[in-house]
C-alpha atoms as one frame of an Amber mdcrd trajectory, in Angstrom:
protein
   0.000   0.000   0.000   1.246   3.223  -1.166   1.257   5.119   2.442   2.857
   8.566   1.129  -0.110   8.964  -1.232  -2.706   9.107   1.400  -4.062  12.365
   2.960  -6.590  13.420   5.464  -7.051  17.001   6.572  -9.496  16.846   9.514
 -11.358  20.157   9.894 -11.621  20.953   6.127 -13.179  19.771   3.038 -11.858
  16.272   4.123 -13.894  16.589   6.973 -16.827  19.372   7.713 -20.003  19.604
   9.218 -23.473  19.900   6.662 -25.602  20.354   9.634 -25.324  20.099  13.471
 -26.158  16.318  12.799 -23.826  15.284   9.701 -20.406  14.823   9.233 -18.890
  14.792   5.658 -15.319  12.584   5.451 -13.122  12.193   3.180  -9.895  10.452
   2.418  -7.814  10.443  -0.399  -5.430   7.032  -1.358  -3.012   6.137  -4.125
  -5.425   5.042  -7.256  -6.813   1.443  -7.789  -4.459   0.960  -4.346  -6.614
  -0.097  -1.724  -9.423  -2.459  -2.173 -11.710  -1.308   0.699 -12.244   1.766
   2.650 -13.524   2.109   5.919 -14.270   4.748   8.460 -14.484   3.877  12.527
 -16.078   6.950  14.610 -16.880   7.704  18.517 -17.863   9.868  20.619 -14.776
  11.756  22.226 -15.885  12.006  25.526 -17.498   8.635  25.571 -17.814   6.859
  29.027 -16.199   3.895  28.476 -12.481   2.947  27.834 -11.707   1.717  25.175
 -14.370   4.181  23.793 -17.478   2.341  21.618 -16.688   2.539  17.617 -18.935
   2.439  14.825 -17.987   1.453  11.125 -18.882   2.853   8.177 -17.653   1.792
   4.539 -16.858   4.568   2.351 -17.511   5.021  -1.354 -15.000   5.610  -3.914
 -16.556   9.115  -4.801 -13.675  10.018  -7.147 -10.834   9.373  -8.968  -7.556
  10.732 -11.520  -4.697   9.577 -12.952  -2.583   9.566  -9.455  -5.517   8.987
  -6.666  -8.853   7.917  -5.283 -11.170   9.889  -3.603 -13.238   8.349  -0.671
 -16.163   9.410   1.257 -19.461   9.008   3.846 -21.495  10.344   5.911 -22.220
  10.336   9.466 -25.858  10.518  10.148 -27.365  11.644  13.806 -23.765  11.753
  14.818 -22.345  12.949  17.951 -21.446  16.801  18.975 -17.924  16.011  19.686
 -16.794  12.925  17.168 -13.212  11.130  17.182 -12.761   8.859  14.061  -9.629
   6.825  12.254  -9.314   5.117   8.417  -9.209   1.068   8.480  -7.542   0.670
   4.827  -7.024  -2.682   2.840  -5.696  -4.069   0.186  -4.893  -7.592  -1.193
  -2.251  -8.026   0.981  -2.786  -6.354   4.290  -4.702  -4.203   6.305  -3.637
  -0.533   7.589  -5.439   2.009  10.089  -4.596   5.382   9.618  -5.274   7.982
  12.679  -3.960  11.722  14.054  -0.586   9.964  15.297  -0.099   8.342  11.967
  -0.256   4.373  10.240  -0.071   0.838  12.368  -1.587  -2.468  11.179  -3.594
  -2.454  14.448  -5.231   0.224  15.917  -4.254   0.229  19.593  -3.865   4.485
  20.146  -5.662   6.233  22.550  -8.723   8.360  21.187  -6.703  11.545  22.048
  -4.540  10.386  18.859  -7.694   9.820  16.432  -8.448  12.563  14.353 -10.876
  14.598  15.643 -14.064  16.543  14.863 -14.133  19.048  18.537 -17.556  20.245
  18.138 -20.032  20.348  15.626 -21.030  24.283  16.308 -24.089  25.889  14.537
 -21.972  29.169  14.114 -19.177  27.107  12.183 -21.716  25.454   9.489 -21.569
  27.696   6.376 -24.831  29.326   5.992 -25.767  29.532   2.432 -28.844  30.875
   1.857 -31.753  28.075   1.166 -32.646  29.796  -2.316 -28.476  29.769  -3.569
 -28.565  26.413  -4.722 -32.123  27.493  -7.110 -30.355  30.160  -8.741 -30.172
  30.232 -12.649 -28.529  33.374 -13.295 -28.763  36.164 -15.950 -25.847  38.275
 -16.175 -25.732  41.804 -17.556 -23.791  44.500 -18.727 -25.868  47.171 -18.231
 -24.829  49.837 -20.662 -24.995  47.110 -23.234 -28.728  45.206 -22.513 -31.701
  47.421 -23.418 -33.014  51.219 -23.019 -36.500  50.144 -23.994 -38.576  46.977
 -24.546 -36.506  44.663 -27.413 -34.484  47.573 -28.155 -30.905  49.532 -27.585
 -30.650  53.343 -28.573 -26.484  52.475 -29.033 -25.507  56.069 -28.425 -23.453
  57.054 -25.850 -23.679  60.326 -23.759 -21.538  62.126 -21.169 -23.373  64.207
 -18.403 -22.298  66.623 -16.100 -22.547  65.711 -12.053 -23.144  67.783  -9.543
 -19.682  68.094  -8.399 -18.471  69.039 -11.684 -16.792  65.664 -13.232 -18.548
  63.695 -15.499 -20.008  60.536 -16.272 -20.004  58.579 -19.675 -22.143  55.647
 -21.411 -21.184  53.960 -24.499 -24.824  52.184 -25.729 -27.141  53.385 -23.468
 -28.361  50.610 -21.712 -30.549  51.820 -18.381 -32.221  50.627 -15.818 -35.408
  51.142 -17.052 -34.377  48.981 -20.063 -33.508  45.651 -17.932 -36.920  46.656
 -16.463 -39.048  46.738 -19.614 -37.227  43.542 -20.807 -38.392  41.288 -17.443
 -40.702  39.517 -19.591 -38.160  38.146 -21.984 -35.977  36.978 -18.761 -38.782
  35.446 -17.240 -40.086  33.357 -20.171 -36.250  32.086 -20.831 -36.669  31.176
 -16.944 -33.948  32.563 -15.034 -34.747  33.605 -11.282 -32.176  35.724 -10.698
 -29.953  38.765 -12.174 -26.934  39.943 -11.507 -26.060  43.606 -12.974 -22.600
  45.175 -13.511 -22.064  47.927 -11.428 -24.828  50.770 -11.148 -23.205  53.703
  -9.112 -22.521  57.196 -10.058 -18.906  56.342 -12.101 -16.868  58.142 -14.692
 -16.672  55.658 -17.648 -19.215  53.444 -19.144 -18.049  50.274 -17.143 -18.805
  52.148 -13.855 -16.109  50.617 -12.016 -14.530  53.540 -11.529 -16.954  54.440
  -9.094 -17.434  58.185  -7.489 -20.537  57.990  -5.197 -21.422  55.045  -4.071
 -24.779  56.328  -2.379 -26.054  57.051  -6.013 -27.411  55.561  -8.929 -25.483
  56.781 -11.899 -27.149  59.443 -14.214 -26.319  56.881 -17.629 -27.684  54.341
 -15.824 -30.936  55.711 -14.019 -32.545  56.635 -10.931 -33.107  55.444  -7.165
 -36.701  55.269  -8.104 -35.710  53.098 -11.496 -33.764  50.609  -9.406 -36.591
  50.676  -6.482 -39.298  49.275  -9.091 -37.063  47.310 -11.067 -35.818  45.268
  -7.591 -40.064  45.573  -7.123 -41.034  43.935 -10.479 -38.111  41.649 -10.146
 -39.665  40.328  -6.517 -43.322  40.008  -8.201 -42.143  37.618 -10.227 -40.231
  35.531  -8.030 -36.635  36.186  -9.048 -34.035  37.663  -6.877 -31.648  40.917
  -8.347 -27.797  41.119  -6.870 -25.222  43.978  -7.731 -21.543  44.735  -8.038
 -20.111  46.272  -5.163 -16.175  47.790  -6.150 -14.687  48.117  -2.684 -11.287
  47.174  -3.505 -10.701  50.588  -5.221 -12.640  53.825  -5.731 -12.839  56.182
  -9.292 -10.473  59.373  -8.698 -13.757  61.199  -8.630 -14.555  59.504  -5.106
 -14.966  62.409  -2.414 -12.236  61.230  -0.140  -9.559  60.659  -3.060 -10.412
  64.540  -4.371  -9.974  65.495  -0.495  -6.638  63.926  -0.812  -5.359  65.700
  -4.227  -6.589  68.972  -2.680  -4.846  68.863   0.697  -2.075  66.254   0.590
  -1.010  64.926   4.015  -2.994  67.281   5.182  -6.175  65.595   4.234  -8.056
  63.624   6.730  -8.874  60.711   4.048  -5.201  60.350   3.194  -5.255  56.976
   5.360  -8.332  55.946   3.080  -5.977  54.696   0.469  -2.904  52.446   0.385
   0.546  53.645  -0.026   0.197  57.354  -1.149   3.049  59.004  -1.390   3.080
  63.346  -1.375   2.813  65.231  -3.730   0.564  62.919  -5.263   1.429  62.243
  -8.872  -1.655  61.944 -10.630  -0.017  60.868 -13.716  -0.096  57.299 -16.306
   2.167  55.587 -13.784   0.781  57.296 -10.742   3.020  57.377  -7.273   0.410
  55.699  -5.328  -1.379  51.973  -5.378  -4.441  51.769  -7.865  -5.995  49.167
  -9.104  -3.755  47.323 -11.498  -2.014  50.509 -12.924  -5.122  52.584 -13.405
  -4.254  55.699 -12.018  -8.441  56.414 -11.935  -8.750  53.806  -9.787  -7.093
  54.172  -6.656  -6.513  51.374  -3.761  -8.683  52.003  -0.755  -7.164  50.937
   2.514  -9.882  48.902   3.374  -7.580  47.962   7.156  -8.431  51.239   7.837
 -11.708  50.947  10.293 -13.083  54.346   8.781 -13.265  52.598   5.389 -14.512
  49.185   6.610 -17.338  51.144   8.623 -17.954  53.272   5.430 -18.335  50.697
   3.263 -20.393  48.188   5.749 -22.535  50.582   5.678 -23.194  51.219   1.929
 -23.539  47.352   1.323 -26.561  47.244   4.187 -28.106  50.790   2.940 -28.591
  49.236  -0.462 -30.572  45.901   1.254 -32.503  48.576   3.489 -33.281  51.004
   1.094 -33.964  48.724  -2.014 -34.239  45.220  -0.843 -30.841  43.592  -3.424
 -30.858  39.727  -2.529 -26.969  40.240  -2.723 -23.731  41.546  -3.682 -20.924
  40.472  -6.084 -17.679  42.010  -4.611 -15.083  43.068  -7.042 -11.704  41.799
  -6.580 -12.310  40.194  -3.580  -9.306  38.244  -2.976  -7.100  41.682  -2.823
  -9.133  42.987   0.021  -8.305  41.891   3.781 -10.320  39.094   5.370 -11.443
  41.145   8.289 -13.021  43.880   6.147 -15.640  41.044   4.443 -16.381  39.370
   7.613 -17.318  42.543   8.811 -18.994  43.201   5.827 -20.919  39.850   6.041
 -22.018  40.717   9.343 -23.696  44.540   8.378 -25.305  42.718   5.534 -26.594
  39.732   6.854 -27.728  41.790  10.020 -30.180  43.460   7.563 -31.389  40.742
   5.800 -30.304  37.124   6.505 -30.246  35.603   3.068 -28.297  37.979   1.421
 -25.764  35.953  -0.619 -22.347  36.921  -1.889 -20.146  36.268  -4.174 -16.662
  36.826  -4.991 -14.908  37.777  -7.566 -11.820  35.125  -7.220 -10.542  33.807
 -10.593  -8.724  30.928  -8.591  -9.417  28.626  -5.710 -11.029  30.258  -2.970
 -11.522  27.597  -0.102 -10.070  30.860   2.432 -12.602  32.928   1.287 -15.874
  30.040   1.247 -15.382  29.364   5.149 -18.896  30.374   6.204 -17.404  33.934
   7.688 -16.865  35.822   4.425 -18.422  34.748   1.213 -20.749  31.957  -0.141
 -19.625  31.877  -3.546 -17.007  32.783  -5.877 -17.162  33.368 -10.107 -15.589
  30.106 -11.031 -13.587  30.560 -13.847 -12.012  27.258 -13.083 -14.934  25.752
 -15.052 -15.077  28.452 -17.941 -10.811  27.260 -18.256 -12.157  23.650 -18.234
 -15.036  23.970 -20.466 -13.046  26.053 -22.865 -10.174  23.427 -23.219 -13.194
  20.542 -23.520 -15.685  22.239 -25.935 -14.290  25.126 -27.560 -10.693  23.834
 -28.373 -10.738  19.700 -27.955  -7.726  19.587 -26.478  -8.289  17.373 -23.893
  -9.379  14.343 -23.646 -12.800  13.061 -22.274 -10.906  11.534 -19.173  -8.711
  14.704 -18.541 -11.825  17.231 -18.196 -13.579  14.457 -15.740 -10.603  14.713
 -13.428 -10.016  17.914 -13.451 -14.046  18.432 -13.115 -13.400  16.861 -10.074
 -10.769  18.025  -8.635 -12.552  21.287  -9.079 -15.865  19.578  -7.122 -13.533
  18.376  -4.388 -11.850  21.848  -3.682 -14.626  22.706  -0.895 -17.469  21.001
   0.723 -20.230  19.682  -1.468 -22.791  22.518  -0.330 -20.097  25.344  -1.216
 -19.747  23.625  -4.468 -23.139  23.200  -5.761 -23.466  27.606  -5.107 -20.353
  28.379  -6.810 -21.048  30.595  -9.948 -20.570  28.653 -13.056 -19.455  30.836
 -16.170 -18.853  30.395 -19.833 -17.941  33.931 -20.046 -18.271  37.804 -18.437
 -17.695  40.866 -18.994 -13.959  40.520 -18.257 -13.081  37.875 -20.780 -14.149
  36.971 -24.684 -17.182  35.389 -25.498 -17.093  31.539 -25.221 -18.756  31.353
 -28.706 -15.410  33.580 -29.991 -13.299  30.525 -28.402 -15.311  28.001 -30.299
 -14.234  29.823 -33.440 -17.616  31.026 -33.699 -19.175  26.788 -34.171 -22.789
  26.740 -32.682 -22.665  23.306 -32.054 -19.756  23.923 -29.541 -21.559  26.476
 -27.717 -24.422  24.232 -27.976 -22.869  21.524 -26.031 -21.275  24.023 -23.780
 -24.413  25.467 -22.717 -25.984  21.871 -22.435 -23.186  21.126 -20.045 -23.492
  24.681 -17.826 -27.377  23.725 -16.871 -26.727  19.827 -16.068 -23.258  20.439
 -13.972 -23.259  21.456 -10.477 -22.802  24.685  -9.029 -25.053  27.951  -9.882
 -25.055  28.533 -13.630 -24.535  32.295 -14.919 -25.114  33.187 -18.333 -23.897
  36.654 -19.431 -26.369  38.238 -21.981 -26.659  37.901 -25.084 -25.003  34.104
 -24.968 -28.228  32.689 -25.721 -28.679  35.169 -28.833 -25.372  34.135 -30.209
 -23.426  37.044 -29.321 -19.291  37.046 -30.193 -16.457  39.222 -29.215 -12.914
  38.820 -28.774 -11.696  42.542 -27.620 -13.630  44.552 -24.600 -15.604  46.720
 -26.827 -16.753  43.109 -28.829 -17.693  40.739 -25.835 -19.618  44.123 -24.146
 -21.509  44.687 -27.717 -25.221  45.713 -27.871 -27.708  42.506 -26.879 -29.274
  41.191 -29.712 -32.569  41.896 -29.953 -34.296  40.527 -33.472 -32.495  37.241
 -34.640 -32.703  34.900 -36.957 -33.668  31.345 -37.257 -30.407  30.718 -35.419
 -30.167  32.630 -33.126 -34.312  31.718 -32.424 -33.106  28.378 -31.986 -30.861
  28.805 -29.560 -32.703  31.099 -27.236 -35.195  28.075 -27.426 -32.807  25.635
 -26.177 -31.692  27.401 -23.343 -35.001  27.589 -21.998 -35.373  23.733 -22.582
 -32.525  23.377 -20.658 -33.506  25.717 -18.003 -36.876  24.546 -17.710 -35.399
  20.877 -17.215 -32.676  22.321 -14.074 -35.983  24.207 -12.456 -37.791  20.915
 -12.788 -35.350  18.457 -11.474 -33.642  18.836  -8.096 -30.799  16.282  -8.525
 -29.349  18.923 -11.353 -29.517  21.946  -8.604 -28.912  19.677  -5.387 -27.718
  16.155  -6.394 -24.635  14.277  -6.217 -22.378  14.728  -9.619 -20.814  11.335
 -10.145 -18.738   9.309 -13.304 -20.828   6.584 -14.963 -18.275   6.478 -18.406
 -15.274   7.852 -20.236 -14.694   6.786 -23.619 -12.086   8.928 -24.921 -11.855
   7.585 -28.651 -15.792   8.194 -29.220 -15.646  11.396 -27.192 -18.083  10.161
 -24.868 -19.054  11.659 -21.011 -21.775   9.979 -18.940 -22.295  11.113 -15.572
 -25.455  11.021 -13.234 -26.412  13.694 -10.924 -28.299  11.972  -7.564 -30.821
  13.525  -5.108 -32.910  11.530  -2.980 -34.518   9.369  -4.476 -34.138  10.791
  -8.168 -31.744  10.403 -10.371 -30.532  11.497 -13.899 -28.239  10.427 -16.012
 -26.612  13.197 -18.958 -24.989  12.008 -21.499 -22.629  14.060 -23.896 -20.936
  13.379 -27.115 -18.220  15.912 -27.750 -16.967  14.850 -31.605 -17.903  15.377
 -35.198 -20.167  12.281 -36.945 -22.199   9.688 -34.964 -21.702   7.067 -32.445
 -23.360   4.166 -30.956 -23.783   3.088 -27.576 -24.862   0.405 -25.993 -27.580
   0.203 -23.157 -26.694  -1.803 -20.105 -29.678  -4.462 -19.903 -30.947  -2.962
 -16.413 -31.854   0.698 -17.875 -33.714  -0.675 -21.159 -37.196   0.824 -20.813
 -36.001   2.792 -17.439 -34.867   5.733 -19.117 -36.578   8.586 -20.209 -35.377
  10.858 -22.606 -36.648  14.513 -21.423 -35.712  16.999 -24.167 -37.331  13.976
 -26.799 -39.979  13.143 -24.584 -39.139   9.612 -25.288 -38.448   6.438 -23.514
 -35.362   4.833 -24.264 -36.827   1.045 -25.004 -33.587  -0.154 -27.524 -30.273
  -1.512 -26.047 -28.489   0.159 -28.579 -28.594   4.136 -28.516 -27.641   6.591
 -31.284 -26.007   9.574 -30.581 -25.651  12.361 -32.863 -22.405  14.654 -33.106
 -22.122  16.801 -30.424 -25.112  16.077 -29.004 -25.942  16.311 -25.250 -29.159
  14.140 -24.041 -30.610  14.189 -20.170 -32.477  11.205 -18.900 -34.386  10.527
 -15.867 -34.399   7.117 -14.342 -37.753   5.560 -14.010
């Protein structure tokens, strides 16, 4: 038995609480090394001595080219748990505990591993309606100023304080408003919008008053019976908050060009060095090396009160579900648990997300964020779909290697993305082939985790450069681009429908590299579905193990599956439920 390749972190997402009743554990062993897994638990402060075990086998949950994953679950477990690995193989039989390996368990249950307390305050608390979410995402200036329809002129107006502020299309509030019926009838239940706030350029992440809705953009009133509508129809509305830097217009930064180290902001902002420069390489921190977008200090407990309190006047005032926080992960970790607390203090199911392009298991602890944009699938989906170029085995590894970086209930509300605002249009990476896309999108609404579609993806829309992948939403298309909308609200309709797609289990049923085909089943309860996706030019064949024939049914064909031999068309992707 390989011993170096086995791991256990206790207190992590090898072993973490679901509920104040259920233990998750995992264990992770060299691959196709160890024949059977099992898992012995007590209670820690048990009366007797030895202390009374109880076994559990584990299920081989995962696997890659180097390991196995393992994993169970303790039911109506104890508060306080203690717990050790029995591990075999052909040839012998190891235990595995806190004070290492032995072929017979004979430590003390101060050297198991150990679970101290199962505390309420510890359990991540993700709101109930996360997991639900199928997510519209939009560019403001670039959706709609009316109903089906984009003015695409830009404008510049004059604030109050004499700077001004700039669109490039148009797009308003008012427009995302009128356009609630289209986003409805595709059947998404929640929207997430770029930022909103009084800014200098189009993208508004410059931002210069964060108490105000910008002029481009709209009104308080706009936003008030937009988040209004939104509610009626039972959809939820979250916005970008840009805390890790302000827009040069921002009162405290213009208090700090005016009066130097004499201004009482000047500790507002990170490493400012007088006179300020205000030049293209400016002598202060910014925001990559934007010198309109200068670093708040956000250690600073003037700027984590200020901006506690703009996140909770925006829940107060206008009732947002939730914030998406821009470049989360280069903002201290004391400033969003703070910020957690203001929010959640005002409304309890506020849910937030991060912008983190990596993997954010510091950030996903229960004390800061819920969710992060996971780009880690639009990398993954990109090499799979849009360029081939890796194999069918390769993306189900590394699909689960991305599952296993956190506990199942982070995973299933992480933000699943194709594409944003920040990056080309995934149709652009597919060299602009439908049928990629197709099979892309197909993939986003069966996986787990939340899935986010940025406008316009289901109308076709391409882009390469900023100006391309923000373009004007397409409003009349053609047969195409028809077709696809319909699709995507198959799809959708199918996720809302089934909770094993939002909620289940995501697990490997088949591989087949030289056909290009992925089976997996996603497992809730007592339902289960099984997708199935071909990812290669011309047909295929597959045959029908002899327990499903006449147990599956096809839901986008509305068929059941009563042959033992399937067809399967090229890059195709087909959903059944198990009957």
């Amino acid at each position: 038995m390989q011993l170096q390749a086995i791991l256990h972190i206790p207190l992590s997402n090898y072993a973490y609480a679901v509920d104040e009743e259920t233990l998750v554990i995992r264990i992770r062993t060299a691959k196709d090394d160890v024949k059977e897994c099992n898992l012995f638990y007590g209670d820690r402060v048990c009366m007797h001595e030895p202390i009374d075990v109880e076994e559990i086998k584990m299920s081989k949950i995962a696997s890659d080219q180097l390991f196995d994953y393992y994993e169970c679950k303790i039911e109506d477990c104890y508060r306080r748990v203690c717990y050790y690995f029995q591990l075999r193989d052909v040839n012998e039989t190891i235990y595995y505990c806190g004070a290492g390996f032995s072929e017979e368990m004979k430590c003390h249950r101060t050297q198991y591993f150990q679970f101290p307390y199962i505390r309420r305050e510890d359990i991540p608390d993700v709101p109930d309606w996360a997991s639900d979410i199928i997510m519209y995402h939009i560019f403001p200036d670039s959706f709609a100023s009316g109903r089906r329809m984009l003015t695409e002129e830009g404008k510049e107006i004059t604030l109050a304080n004499g700077l001004s502020s700039k669109s490039r299309l148009g797009g308003t509030l008012k427009g995302v408003l009128q356009n609630l019926d289209y986003l409805d009838d595709l059947g998404v239940n929640c929207i997430y919008l770029n930022p909103i706030f009084e800014a200098s350029e189009y993208h508004k992440y410059d931002t210069i008053n964060y108490y105000e809705i910008d002029p481009c953009i709209g009104t308080k009133e706009d936003l008030k019976e937009l988040v209004k509508e939104v509610h009626k129809r039972g959809m939820h509305i979250i916005l970008d908050g840009v805390f890790n830097h302000s827009g040069s217009g921002f009162f405290a930064f213009q208090d700090v060009l005016k009066n130097g180290e004499k201004s009482k902001y000047k500790d507002w902002f990170y490493q400012l060095s007088f006179p300020i420069e205000y030049k293209e390489i400016p002598n202060y921190e910014t925001f990559a090396y934007v010198k309109e977008m200068p670093k708040l200090n956000t250690g600073n407990q003037e700027v984590i009160d200020y901006f506690c309190n703009v996140g909770a006047y925006w829940i107060r005032e206008m009732d947002i579900d939730g914030w998406r926080l821009d470049v989360a992960n280069e903002i201290n970790h004391d400033f969003w648990r703070a910020f957690r607390k203001a929010v959640r203090a005002v409304k309890k199911s506020t849910f937030l997300i991060a912008e983190i392009w990596e993997d954010s298991e510091v950030w996903l602890q229960g004390d800061q964020f819920d969710s992060a944009m996971n780009y880690t699938f639009s990398y993954l989906c990109r090499d799979f779909f849009a360029n081939q170029s890796i194999t069918v085995a390769d993306f189900d590894e590394k699909i689960h290697h991305m599952l296993l970086r956190y506990p199942r209930n982070i995973s299933l509300v992480q933000m699943n993305l194709l594409d944003s605002h920040d990056v080309p249009r995934f149709l652009s990476y597919c060299g602009g082939d439908r049928e990629k896309l197709k099979l892309a999108m197909f993939y986003l609404f069966m996986s787990a985790g939340i899935p986010s579609v940025f406008y316009g993806d289901e109308r076709l829309i391409e882009g390469v450069t900023e100006p391309e992948y923000r373009r004007s939403m397409v409003w009349k298309g053609d047969e195409k681009v028809l077709s696809m909308t319909a699709l995507c609200k198959t799809w959708i309709h199918i996720r809302k429908k089934y909770e094993a797609l939002r909620k289940g289990v995501y697990h490997t049923l088949l591989t087949e590299d030289q056909k290009g085909i992925y089976i997996f089943e996603r497992i809730y309860q007592k339902q289960k579905l099984i997708i199935l996706l071909h990812n290669q030019r011309g047909e295929e064949s597959l045959e029908i193990p002899a327990e499903y024939v006449g147990h599956l049914y096809d839901l986008v064909q509305d068929a059941v599956v009563t042959e033992n031999c399937m067809n399967i068309g090229e890059m195709e992707g087909r959903v059944f439920l198990v009957i």
